[in-house]
Coordinates of C-alpha atoms and ligand atoms in Angstrom, one line a residue:
M1 CA 170.6 -76.6 7.6
K2 CA 167.3 -74.9 6.7
K3 CA 167.6 -74.1 3.9
K4 CA 168.3 -70.1 3.0
R5 CA 165.3 -68.2 1.3
P6 CA 166.2 -66.5 -2.1
I7 CA 167.6 -62.6 -2.5
N8 CA 164.9 -60.9 -3.8
I9 CA 165.9 -58.4 -6.3
L10 CA 162.9 -56.1 -9.0
F11 CA 164.8 -54.9 -12.0
I12 CA 163.1 -51.5 -12.5
A13 CA 163.0 -49.6 -16.1
S14 CA 161.3 -48.2 -18.7
E15 CA 163.3 -50.1 -21.5
A16 CA 164.0 -53.9 -21.3
A17 CA 165.4 -56.4 -24.8
P18 CA 164.5 -58.0 -26.3
L19 CA 161.3 -57.4 -25.9
I20 CA 161.2 -53.3 -25.8
K21 CA 164.8 -50.9 -26.7
V22 CA 165.3 -48.0 -27.2
G23 CA 169.0 -47.1 -26.5
G24 CA 171.7 -48.2 -24.3
L25 CA 169.7 -48.9 -20.7
G26 CA 167.7 -51.2 -22.4
D27 CA 170.9 -53.7 -23.4
V28 CA 171.8 -53.4 -20.5
A29 CA 168.3 -54.2 -18.9
G30 CA 168.3 -57.1 -21.1
S31 CA 171.0 -58.6 -20.6
L32 CA 171.7 -57.7 -17.0
P33 CA 169.4 -60.1 -14.4
K34 CA 169.7 -62.9 -16.8
A35 CA 173.6 -63.0 -16.0
L36 CA 172.1 -62.6 -12.3
K37 CA 169.9 -65.0 -13.0
N38 CA 172.8 -66.9 -14.5
L39 CA 175.5 -66.9 -11.3
L40 CA 175.9 -70.0 -9.8
P41 CA 175.5 -70.4 -5.4
N42 CA 179.1 -70.7 -4.7
Q43 CA 180.0 -67.0 -6.9
L44 CA 177.5 -65.9 -4.6
S45 CA 178.6 -67.0 -1.0
G46 CA 176.4 -69.7 -0.9
N47 CA 173.0 -67.2 -1.9
E48 CA 170.3 -67.4 -4.0
L49 CA 169.3 -64.7 -6.6
D50 CA 165.6 -64.4 -7.6
I51 CA 165.5 -61.9 -10.0
R52 CA 162.6 -60.4 -11.8
L53 CA 162.5 -58.0 -14.3
V54 CA 158.9 -55.0 -14.3
I55 CA 158.8 -52.7 -17.3
P56 CA 155.7 -50.7 -18.2
F57 CA 153.7 -53.4 -21.2
H58 CA 154.4 -50.6 -23.4
S59 CA 151.8 -51.2 -26.8
M60 CA 154.8 -52.0 -29.4
I61 CA 155.4 -54.9 -27.0
N62 CA 152.4 -56.5 -27.6
Q63 CA 152.6 -58.9 -30.4
K64 CA 156.2 -60.0 -29.2
L65 CA 154.7 -62.3 -26.4
E66 CA 153.1 -65.6 -26.4
N67 CA 152.3 -67.0 -22.7
I68 CA 151.3 -64.2 -21.0
Q69 CA 148.9 -64.4 -17.5
L70 CA 147.9 -60.7 -15.3
V71 CA 148.6 -61.0 -11.7
S72 CA 147.4 -58.6 -9.8
S73 CA 145.1 -55.6 -10.6
F74 CA 144.9 -52.6 -8.3
L75 CA 144.7 -49.2 -8.3
V76 CA 146.8 -46.5 -8.1
K77 CA 146.5 -43.3 -6.1
H78 CA 145.6 -39.7 -7.9
S79 CA 144.3 -36.6 -6.7
H80 CA 142.2 -36.9 -10.2
G81 CA 140.4 -40.6 -9.2
N82 CA 142.3 -43.5 -8.9
I83 CA 144.2 -44.5 -12.0
P84 CA 144.0 -48.8 -12.7
A85 CA 146.5 -50.6 -13.5
R86 CA 147.1 -54.4 -14.3
V87 CA 150.0 -56.1 -14.7
F88 CA 151.0 -59.4 -16.4
L89 CA 153.6 -62.2 -15.5
T90 CA 155.6 -63.2 -19.2
S91 CA 159.0 -64.7 -19.2
V92 CA 162.6 -64.0 -21.3
E93 CA 165.0 -65.8 -21.8
G94 CA 164.5 -67.5 -18.4
V95 CA 163.8 -64.5 -16.6
P96 CA 160.6 -63.5 -15.2
V97 CA 158.8 -60.3 -15.9
Y98 CA 156.8 -57.7 -15.2
L99 CA 154.1 -55.8 -17.5
I100 CA 152.7 -52.6 -16.3
E101 CA 150.2 -51.5 -18.2
G102 CA 147.5 -48.8 -16.8
G103 CA 147.8 -44.9 -17.3
S104 CA 148.6 -43.4 -20.7
I105 CA 151.1 -46.5 -21.3
L106 CA 149.1 -48.2 -23.6
S107 CA 147.7 -45.8 -25.7
D108 CA 150.8 -43.7 -26.0
Q109 CA 152.3 -45.5 -29.8
N110 CA 156.4 -44.2 -28.1
V111 CA 158.4 -45.3 -25.6
Y112 CA 160.0 -41.7 -24.9
S113 CA 158.6 -38.4 -26.2
S114 CA 159.5 -34.9 -26.7
N115 CA 156.7 -33.9 -23.7
P116 CA 159.0 -33.5 -20.1
E117 CA 154.5 -33.5 -18.0
Y118 CA 153.4 -36.2 -20.6
D119 CA 156.3 -38.8 -19.6
A120 CA 155.9 -37.7 -15.9
K121 CA 153.1 -38.9 -15.7
K122 CA 153.5 -42.2 -17.3
Y123 CA 157.0 -43.1 -15.8
I124 CA 155.8 -41.4 -11.9
F125 CA 152.9 -43.7 -12.0
F126 CA 154.8 -47.1 -13.4
S127 CA 157.6 -45.9 -10.5
I128 CA 154.3 -46.0 -7.9
A129 CA 152.6 -49.2 -9.8
A130 CA 156.2 -51.8 -10.0
L131 CA 156.1 -50.9 -5.5
E132 CA 152.2 -51.6 -4.8
M133 CA 152.8 -54.8 -7.4
V134 CA 155.2 -55.6 -5.3
K135 CA 153.4 -55.9 -2.2
N136 CA 149.7 -56.9 -4.1
I137 CA 151.3 -59.7 -5.3
N138 CA 153.6 -60.7 -1.8
W139 CA 156.9 -61.0 -2.5
H140 CA 158.9 -59.4 -0.4
V141 CA 161.4 -58.2 -1.7
D142 CA 164.8 -57.8 -0.5
I143 CA 166.3 -55.2 -3.7
I144 CA 165.0 -53.3 -5.4
H145 CA 166.6 -51.8 -8.4
A146 CA 165.6 -48.8 -10.6
N147 CA 167.5 -47.3 -13.7
D148 CA 167.1 -43.4 -15.1
W149 CA 166.1 -40.8 -13.9
H150 CA 162.3 -43.2 -15.1
T151 CA 161.8 -45.3 -12.2
A152 CA 164.2 -43.4 -9.1
I153 CA 161.0 -42.9 -7.4
T154 CA 160.2 -45.4 -6.4
C155 CA 163.1 -45.3 -4.7
Y156 CA 161.8 -42.4 -3.3
D157 CA 158.0 -43.6 -2.8
L158 CA 160.0 -46.6 -0.5
K159 CA 161.9 -44.1 1.8
L160 CA 158.7 -43.2 2.2
R161 CA 156.4 -46.1 3.0
K162 CA 158.5 -47.3 4.5
V163 CA 158.1 -44.9 7.1
T164 CA 154.2 -46.5 7.6
D165 CA 154.8 -49.5 6.1
P166 CA 155.9 -53.0 7.6
F167 CA 155.7 -54.7 4.5
F168 CA 158.9 -52.8 3.0
R169 CA 160.3 -52.2 6.8
N170 CA 163.5 -54.4 4.9
T171 CA 163.9 -53.4 1.1
K172 CA 167.1 -51.8 0.1
S173 CA 166.7 -50.1 -2.7
V174 CA 169.6 -49.8 -5.7
L175 CA 169.8 -46.7 -8.2
S176 CA 171.4 -47.5 -11.3
M177 CA 172.4 -43.8 -13.1
H178 CA 172.7 -45.0 -16.4
N179 CA 172.9 -41.2 -18.1
M180 CA 172.8 -37.4 -15.3
P181 CA 172.2 -35.2 -17.8
Y182 CA 168.5 -36.6 -18.1
M183 CA 166.6 -36.1 -15.1
G184 CA 163.2 -35.6 -15.3
A185 CA 162.8 -32.1 -14.8
G186 CA 158.9 -31.1 -15.9
S187 CA 157.3 -33.2 -13.7
E188 CA 157.3 -31.8 -10.1
R189 CA 153.4 -30.5 -11.1
I190 CA 152.5 -34.6 -11.1
L191 CA 154.8 -35.6 -8.8
N192 CA 151.4 -33.5 -6.2
E193 CA 149.3 -35.3 -8.3
F194 CA 150.3 -38.4 -7.3
G195 CA 150.9 -37.2 -3.8
L196 CA 154.3 -37.8 -3.5
P197 CA 156.1 -34.3 -1.1
N198 CA 158.6 -32.4 -1.8
C199 CA 161.7 -34.1 -0.5
P200 CA 162.7 -32.9 2.8
C201 CA 167.1 -32.9 2.0
T202 CA 168.9 -29.4 2.9
D203 CA 171.9 -31.5 1.1
L204 CA 170.6 -31.5 -3.0
P205 CA 169.7 -27.6 -4.3
E206 CA 166.3 -26.3 -4.1
W207 CA 165.7 -26.9 -8.4
A208 CA 166.4 -30.6 -7.4
R209 CA 163.7 -30.9 -4.8
S210 CA 160.6 -31.2 -6.7
I211 CA 163.2 -33.9 -10.1
P212 CA 162.7 -37.2 -10.0
L213 CA 166.8 -38.1 -10.2
P214 CA 168.2 -36.4 -7.4
I215 CA 164.4 -38.0 -5.7
G216 CA 165.7 -40.9 -6.2
M217 CA 170.0 -40.2 -5.2
Y218 CA 168.4 -38.6 -2.0
A219 CA 166.4 -42.3 -1.0
A220 CA 167.9 -44.8 -2.7
D221 CA 170.3 -46.9 -0.2
F222 CA 173.1 -47.6 -3.2
L223 CA 174.6 -45.6 -6.0
L224 CA 175.6 -47.1 -8.6
T225 CA 176.6 -45.3 -12.4
V226 CA 177.8 -47.7 -15.7
S227 CA 181.3 -47.9 -15.9
P228 CA 184.1 -46.9 -13.0
N229 CA 185.6 -43.2 -14.2
Y230 CA 182.4 -42.5 -14.5
A231 CA 181.3 -42.4 -11.2
N232 CA 184.4 -40.1 -10.9
E233 CA 183.3 -37.9 -13.2
I234 CA 180.4 -36.9 -11.8
L235 CA 181.5 -35.8 -8.4
T236 CA 182.9 -32.5 -10.4
P237 CA 182.0 -29.5 -11.8
D238 CA 182.3 -30.5 -15.5
Y239 CA 179.8 -33.9 -14.8
G240 CA 178.1 -33.8 -12.0
C241 CA 174.7 -31.3 -13.6
G242 CA 175.2 -29.5 -10.7
L243 CA 174.2 -32.0 -7.5
Q244 CA 178.2 -33.0 -8.2
D245 CA 177.9 -31.4 -3.9
F246 CA 175.5 -33.7 -3.0
L247 CA 177.1 -36.3 -4.9
N248 CA 180.7 -35.5 -2.6
K249 CA 178.1 -35.9 0.6
R250 CA 177.2 -39.3 -0.5
K251 CA 179.9 -40.8 -2.2
D252 CA 180.2 -43.3 0.7
S253 CA 177.3 -44.7 -1.6
L254 CA 178.7 -44.8 -4.5
S255 CA 180.5 -46.9 -6.4
G256 CA 180.5 -47.4 -10.6
I257 CA 179.8 -50.5 -12.4
L258 CA 181.4 -51.6 -15.7
N259 CA 178.6 -52.7 -18.2
G260 CA 178.5 -55.8 -19.4
L261 CA 178.3 -56.9 -23.3
D262 CA 175.4 -60.5 -23.9
E263 CA 178.2 -61.7 -26.4
S264 CA 176.0 -63.9 -27.3
K265 CA 174.3 -62.3 -29.5
W266 CA 177.4 -59.7 -30.5
D267 CA 180.1 -63.3 -32.0
P268 CA 181.2 -62.6 -35.9
K269 CA 182.1 -66.1 -35.8
I270 CA 178.3 -66.8 -35.6
D271 CA 176.3 -63.1 -36.7
N272 CA 174.9 -63.9 -39.7
T273 CA 174.1 -60.8 -40.8
L274 CA 177.6 -60.7 -41.4
H275 CA 178.6 -61.0 -45.4
F276 CA 182.2 -63.4 -44.3
N277 CA 181.9 -64.8 -41.1
Y278 CA 185.3 -64.6 -39.0
D279 CA 187.3 -65.1 -35.5
S280 CA 189.9 -63.7 -33.9
T281 CA 192.8 -66.4 -35.1
Q282 CA 191.3 -64.6 -39.0
L283 CA 191.7 -61.1 -39.3
D284 CA 192.6 -61.4 -42.5
V285 CA 189.2 -62.6 -43.0
R286 CA 187.1 -59.1 -42.5
L287 CA 189.6 -57.7 -45.0
K288 CA 186.7 -59.0 -47.3
N289 CA 184.5 -57.3 -45.4
K290 CA 185.5 -54.7 -45.7
L291 CA 185.9 -54.4 -49.5
A292 CA 182.0 -55.5 -49.5
L293 CA 181.2 -52.8 -47.4
Q294 CA 183.9 -50.4 -50.4
T295 CA 181.8 -51.7 -52.6
E296 CA 177.8 -51.0 -51.3
F297 CA 178.8 -47.4 -50.4
G298 CA 180.7 -47.0 -54.1
L299 CA 183.7 -46.2 -52.5
E300 CA 187.0 -46.6 -54.2
K301 CA 188.3 -50.7 -53.7
D302 CA 191.2 -50.5 -52.1
D303 CA 192.1 -52.4 -48.9
T304 CA 195.3 -49.9 -47.6
I305 CA 192.7 -46.6 -47.2
P306 CA 191.6 -46.2 -43.7
L307 CA 188.1 -46.5 -43.5
F308 CA 186.3 -44.7 -39.8
I309 CA 183.1 -45.8 -39.6
M310 CA 181.1 -44.4 -36.2
V311 CA 177.8 -45.7 -35.4
T312 CA 175.5 -43.4 -33.2
R313 CA 173.0 -41.3 -31.8
M314 CA 173.6 -37.9 -33.6
D315 CA 173.2 -35.5 -30.2
Q316 CA 175.1 -33.3 -28.5
Q317 CA 176.0 -36.4 -26.1
K318 CA 178.0 -37.6 -29.3
G319 CA 180.5 -35.9 -30.8
V320 CA 179.8 -36.0 -34.2
D321 CA 180.0 -32.1 -34.7
L322 CA 183.7 -33.5 -33.7
A323 CA 184.2 -35.8 -35.4
I324 CA 182.7 -33.5 -38.9
S325 CA 185.8 -30.8 -37.8
A326 CA 188.6 -33.3 -37.6
L327 CA 188.1 -34.8 -40.3
R328 CA 187.9 -32.2 -42.5
M329 CA 191.1 -31.6 -40.8
I330 CA 192.6 -34.3 -42.5
A331 CA 190.5 -34.1 -46.1
D332 CA 194.2 -34.2 -47.0
S333 CA 195.1 -37.7 -46.2
S334 CA 193.6 -40.8 -46.9
W335 CA 190.7 -41.8 -45.7
Q336 CA 187.3 -42.9 -46.2
A337 CA 184.9 -43.0 -43.8
I338 CA 181.3 -44.1 -43.1
L339 CA 178.0 -42.5 -40.6
L340 CA 175.5 -44.0 -39.0
G341 CA 172.7 -43.5 -36.8
T342 CA 169.8 -41.1 -36.9
G343 CA 169.4 -38.3 -34.3
D344 CA 169.4 -34.0 -34.1
P345 CA 168.4 -33.6 -37.6
V346 CA 171.0 -30.5 -38.0
I347 CA 174.4 -33.3 -37.0
E348 CA 171.7 -34.9 -39.2
S349 CA 172.3 -32.3 -42.0
A350 CA 175.9 -31.8 -40.7
C351 CA 176.6 -35.0 -42.4
R352 CA 175.1 -35.1 -45.2
S353 CA 177.4 -32.0 -46.2
L354 CA 179.9 -33.4 -45.6
E355 CA 179.3 -36.4 -47.6
V356 CA 178.7 -33.4 -50.5
E357 CA 181.9 -32.3 -49.6
M358 CA 184.2 -34.9 -49.9
P359 CA 181.8 -37.5 -51.8
S360 CA 184.8 -40.2 -53.1
K361 CA 185.6 -40.6 -49.1
V362 CA 182.9 -39.6 -47.2
R363 CA 179.2 -41.4 -47.1
S364 CA 176.4 -40.0 -44.5
V365 CA 173.9 -43.0 -43.8
I366 CA 170.5 -41.1 -41.7
R367 CA 169.0 -44.8 -40.4
F368 CA 169.2 -46.7 -38.1
D369 CA 170.4 -50.3 -39.1
L370 CA 171.2 -52.7 -37.5
N371 CA 172.1 -55.0 -39.5
L372 CA 174.5 -52.4 -41.5
S373 CA 176.2 -51.2 -37.9
K374 CA 177.5 -54.6 -37.6
R375 CA 178.0 -54.8 -41.4
M376 CA 180.1 -52.8 -40.4
Y377 CA 181.5 -53.1 -36.8
A378 CA 183.5 -56.6 -39.9
G379 CA 184.4 -54.1 -41.9
G380 CA 185.3 -50.9 -40.8
D381 CA 189.3 -50.4 -39.9
I382 CA 188.4 -47.8 -37.0
I383 CA 185.5 -46.6 -35.4
L384 CA 184.6 -43.1 -34.1
I385 CA 183.5 -41.9 -30.3
P386 CA 184.2 -39.0 -29.8
S387 CA 181.4 -39.3 -27.2
R388 CA 181.8 -35.2 -24.8
Y389 CA 180.7 -37.7 -22.2
E390 CA 179.6 -41.7 -21.9
P391 CA 178.7 -43.0 -19.0
C392 CA 180.0 -46.5 -20.2
G393 CA 179.6 -46.8 -23.7
L394 CA 178.4 -50.2 -26.0
T395 CA 179.7 -49.5 -29.0
Q396 CA 183.2 -49.4 -27.7
M397 CA 182.9 -53.0 -26.9
I398 CA 181.1 -54.5 -29.6
A399 CA 184.0 -52.8 -32.1
M400 CA 186.1 -54.3 -30.1
R401 CA 184.8 -57.6 -30.1
Y402 CA 184.7 -56.7 -34.5
G403 CA 188.2 -56.0 -34.8
C404 CA 187.2 -52.5 -35.3
V405 CA 189.4 -50.2 -33.8
P406 CA 188.3 -47.3 -31.7
L407 CA 189.7 -44.1 -30.9
A408 CA 187.7 -42.7 -28.5
R409 CA 187.6 -39.2 -25.8
S410 CA 188.6 -40.5 -23.5
T411 CA 185.9 -39.8 -20.9
G412 CA 183.7 -42.5 -18.9
G413 CA 183.0 -45.4 -19.7
L414 CA 185.4 -45.2 -22.8
K415 CA 188.9 -44.4 -20.5
D416 CA 187.6 -47.9 -18.8
T417 CA 187.5 -50.2 -21.6
I418 CA 189.8 -48.8 -23.6
I419 CA 193.9 -49.0 -23.8
D420 CA 196.1 -46.1 -25.1
E421 CA 199.8 -45.8 -23.5
D422 CA 203.2 -44.9 -25.2
N423 CA 205.2 -48.2 -26.5
S424 CA 203.0 -50.5 -24.7
N425 CA 202.0 -53.7 -26.4
Q426 CA 198.1 -54.6 -24.1
N427 CA 196.8 -50.8 -26.4
N428 CA 193.4 -51.6 -27.7
G429 CA 192.9 -48.5 -29.7
F430 CA 193.7 -45.2 -29.4
L431 CA 192.9 -41.8 -26.6
F432 CA 192.7 -38.1 -26.5
S433 CA 192.1 -36.1 -23.8
E434 CA 190.5 -32.3 -24.8
P435 CA 187.2 -32.1 -26.8
I436 CA 188.7 -30.1 -29.6
P437 CA 188.8 -31.1 -33.4
E438 CA 192.8 -30.7 -33.7
I439 CA 193.9 -32.8 -30.6
M440 CA 191.0 -35.2 -32.3
A441 CA 192.8 -34.6 -35.6
Q442 CA 196.1 -35.0 -34.6
T443 CA 194.3 -38.9 -33.0
L444 CA 193.5 -39.8 -36.4
I445 CA 196.7 -39.4 -37.7
R446 CA 198.7 -41.1 -35.1
A447 CA 195.7 -44.0 -35.8
I448 CA 196.2 -43.5 -39.9
S449 CA 199.6 -43.9 -39.6
D450 CA 199.4 -46.8 -37.0
Y451 CA 197.8 -47.9 -39.1
S452 CA 199.9 -48.5 -42.0
N453 CA 201.7 -51.3 -40.2
R454 CA 200.7 -54.5 -40.2
Q455 CA 202.3 -55.6 -38.0
K456 CA 201.2 -53.0 -35.0
W457 CA 197.7 -53.5 -36.2
Q458 CA 197.3 -56.5 -35.9
I459 CA 198.2 -56.2 -32.1
I460 CA 195.7 -53.6 -31.6
Q461 CA 193.0 -55.1 -32.9
S462 CA 194.1 -58.1 -31.3
N463 CA 193.6 -57.2 -27.7
G464 CA 190.6 -55.5 -28.4
L465 CA 189.4 -58.9 -29.3
H466 CA 190.4 -60.5 -26.5
T467 CA 189.1 -58.3 -23.9
D468 CA 187.1 -59.6 -21.1
F469 CA 183.4 -57.6 -21.3
S470 CA 181.8 -60.4 -20.1
W471 CA 178.5 -59.7 -18.2
E472 CA 179.8 -62.2 -15.7
K473 CA 182.1 -60.0 -13.6
S474 CA 180.0 -57.4 -13.9
A475 CA 177.1 -59.3 -12.4
I476 CA 179.1 -60.7 -9.2
E477 CA 179.9 -57.3 -8.5
Y478 CA 176.3 -56.1 -8.7
A479 CA 176.1 -59.1 -6.9
N480 CA 178.1 -58.2 -4.1
I481 CA 176.3 -55.2 -3.3
Y482 CA 173.3 -56.6 -2.9
I483 CA 174.5 -59.1 0.0
D484 CA 175.8 -56.5 2.1
L485 CA 173.4 -54.1 1.7
I486 CA 170.8 -56.4 3.0
E487 CA 173.4 -57.6 5.8
G488 CA 173.9 -53.9 6.2
E489 CA 177.7 -54.1 5.7
R490 CA 176.7 -50.8 3.4
Ligands
GLC1 C1 173.1 -44.2 -21.6 C2 175.1 -43.5 -21.4 C3 175.7 -44.4 -23.0 C4 175.4 -46.3 -21.9 C5 173.6 -46.4 -21.8 C6 174.1 -47.6 -20.9 O1 173.1 -44.9 -22.5 O2 174.8 -43.0 -22.5 O3 177.3 -44.5 -21.5 O4 176.3 -47.6 -21.5 O5 173.5 -45.8 -20.9 O6 174.3 -48.3 -19.4

């Protein structure tokens, strides 16, 4: 029997760990291709996947690479003069990674800027170049998997090229939405300069027809969100960002797959940044980590006081303001809190004010500090995640893996990963519904009360530690979608 050729998949993203990581997208683009690559043919109905990743050759990547080779160079059409692109190939943990250089990619210091047109110029160039590269290296790609607005234009360009270019006739595209409100607005003129017409789709509201994410949503063969619950939420006006009617029409081509956690990278048993390592059978060792944290931050050393932590980007989405108000409401109870993160200066300064107001209870650490975050996961009792929306969320999964119990808003992927039911032995955290400080405060009080019941608490922690967040399960779901698309079943 003739051996089937592998299914060729190009995963395209603006960032991918460990080469370059700014946010959760970087974690996903760093882990999912690897997880797909590790699937065995018997998990894929006999198929094999040839998965490769492409990201921009950001200037910060340079020094991390040992063996790269130039594999392709070409011009990307532009009305002010065609732009040269060069593609390099390297490999990260067994996954081939293409790095595209050209336009403003290499000269730019940051992955994202605060200037929408500037980012549009970079990412629209990148999105088009990725497709051009596939043709240039003559790789017959079956699935292009784009992520967020930065690469959504690849799906649109593909749809346009399919009409005239037989090379792409059988290529399908998938678009994952990690954060819907970021659509790439401000790209209109740039799209034009790269020769891309406004989107003809009349199901899209008019304002959306020249914005990358909605155009990509129109063009992609299949749409994905990073949790099942978020896929439902975006069909409603509260979360749909004005595209809910359009999305309802595309409902049959929309699904949500929960992000996984790279369990080898987040493991309290071998994490060498911790003072004391432990596994799920040694929860008492966490107490030593908690005392070390209390010492480090000059908080009262007392294990009976519940220690809240927050590890977050400080922006509107993450609801830090809700947490601050809720903590103020329970000022009379006994607790401590360490807040870690950077972002919006207004939110940062609200955290600092809370520390000034409650010096015996609160510490605010306004910086990005991965090692400290790990010590906090390992020593904190309860992590606060009051997000206004959360497409998936990674911190709740990391926290649970470290035995730190999540207290979160019941939204998006938080709702898919945290169980909080009346009288259940399965609970692994605490959820509250409305983004209202009073309601969060009530939930904090409930958690404090459960914390004082050692036996109950250990069950909650242990449930979290045993929840399966491995990538393998999700990777199989992705692979099934790719296979169905190729076989014309979606
Ligand atoms: C975005 C979302 C977050 C998600 C991440 C990775 O950062 O806000 O919820 O976990 O993307 O998909």
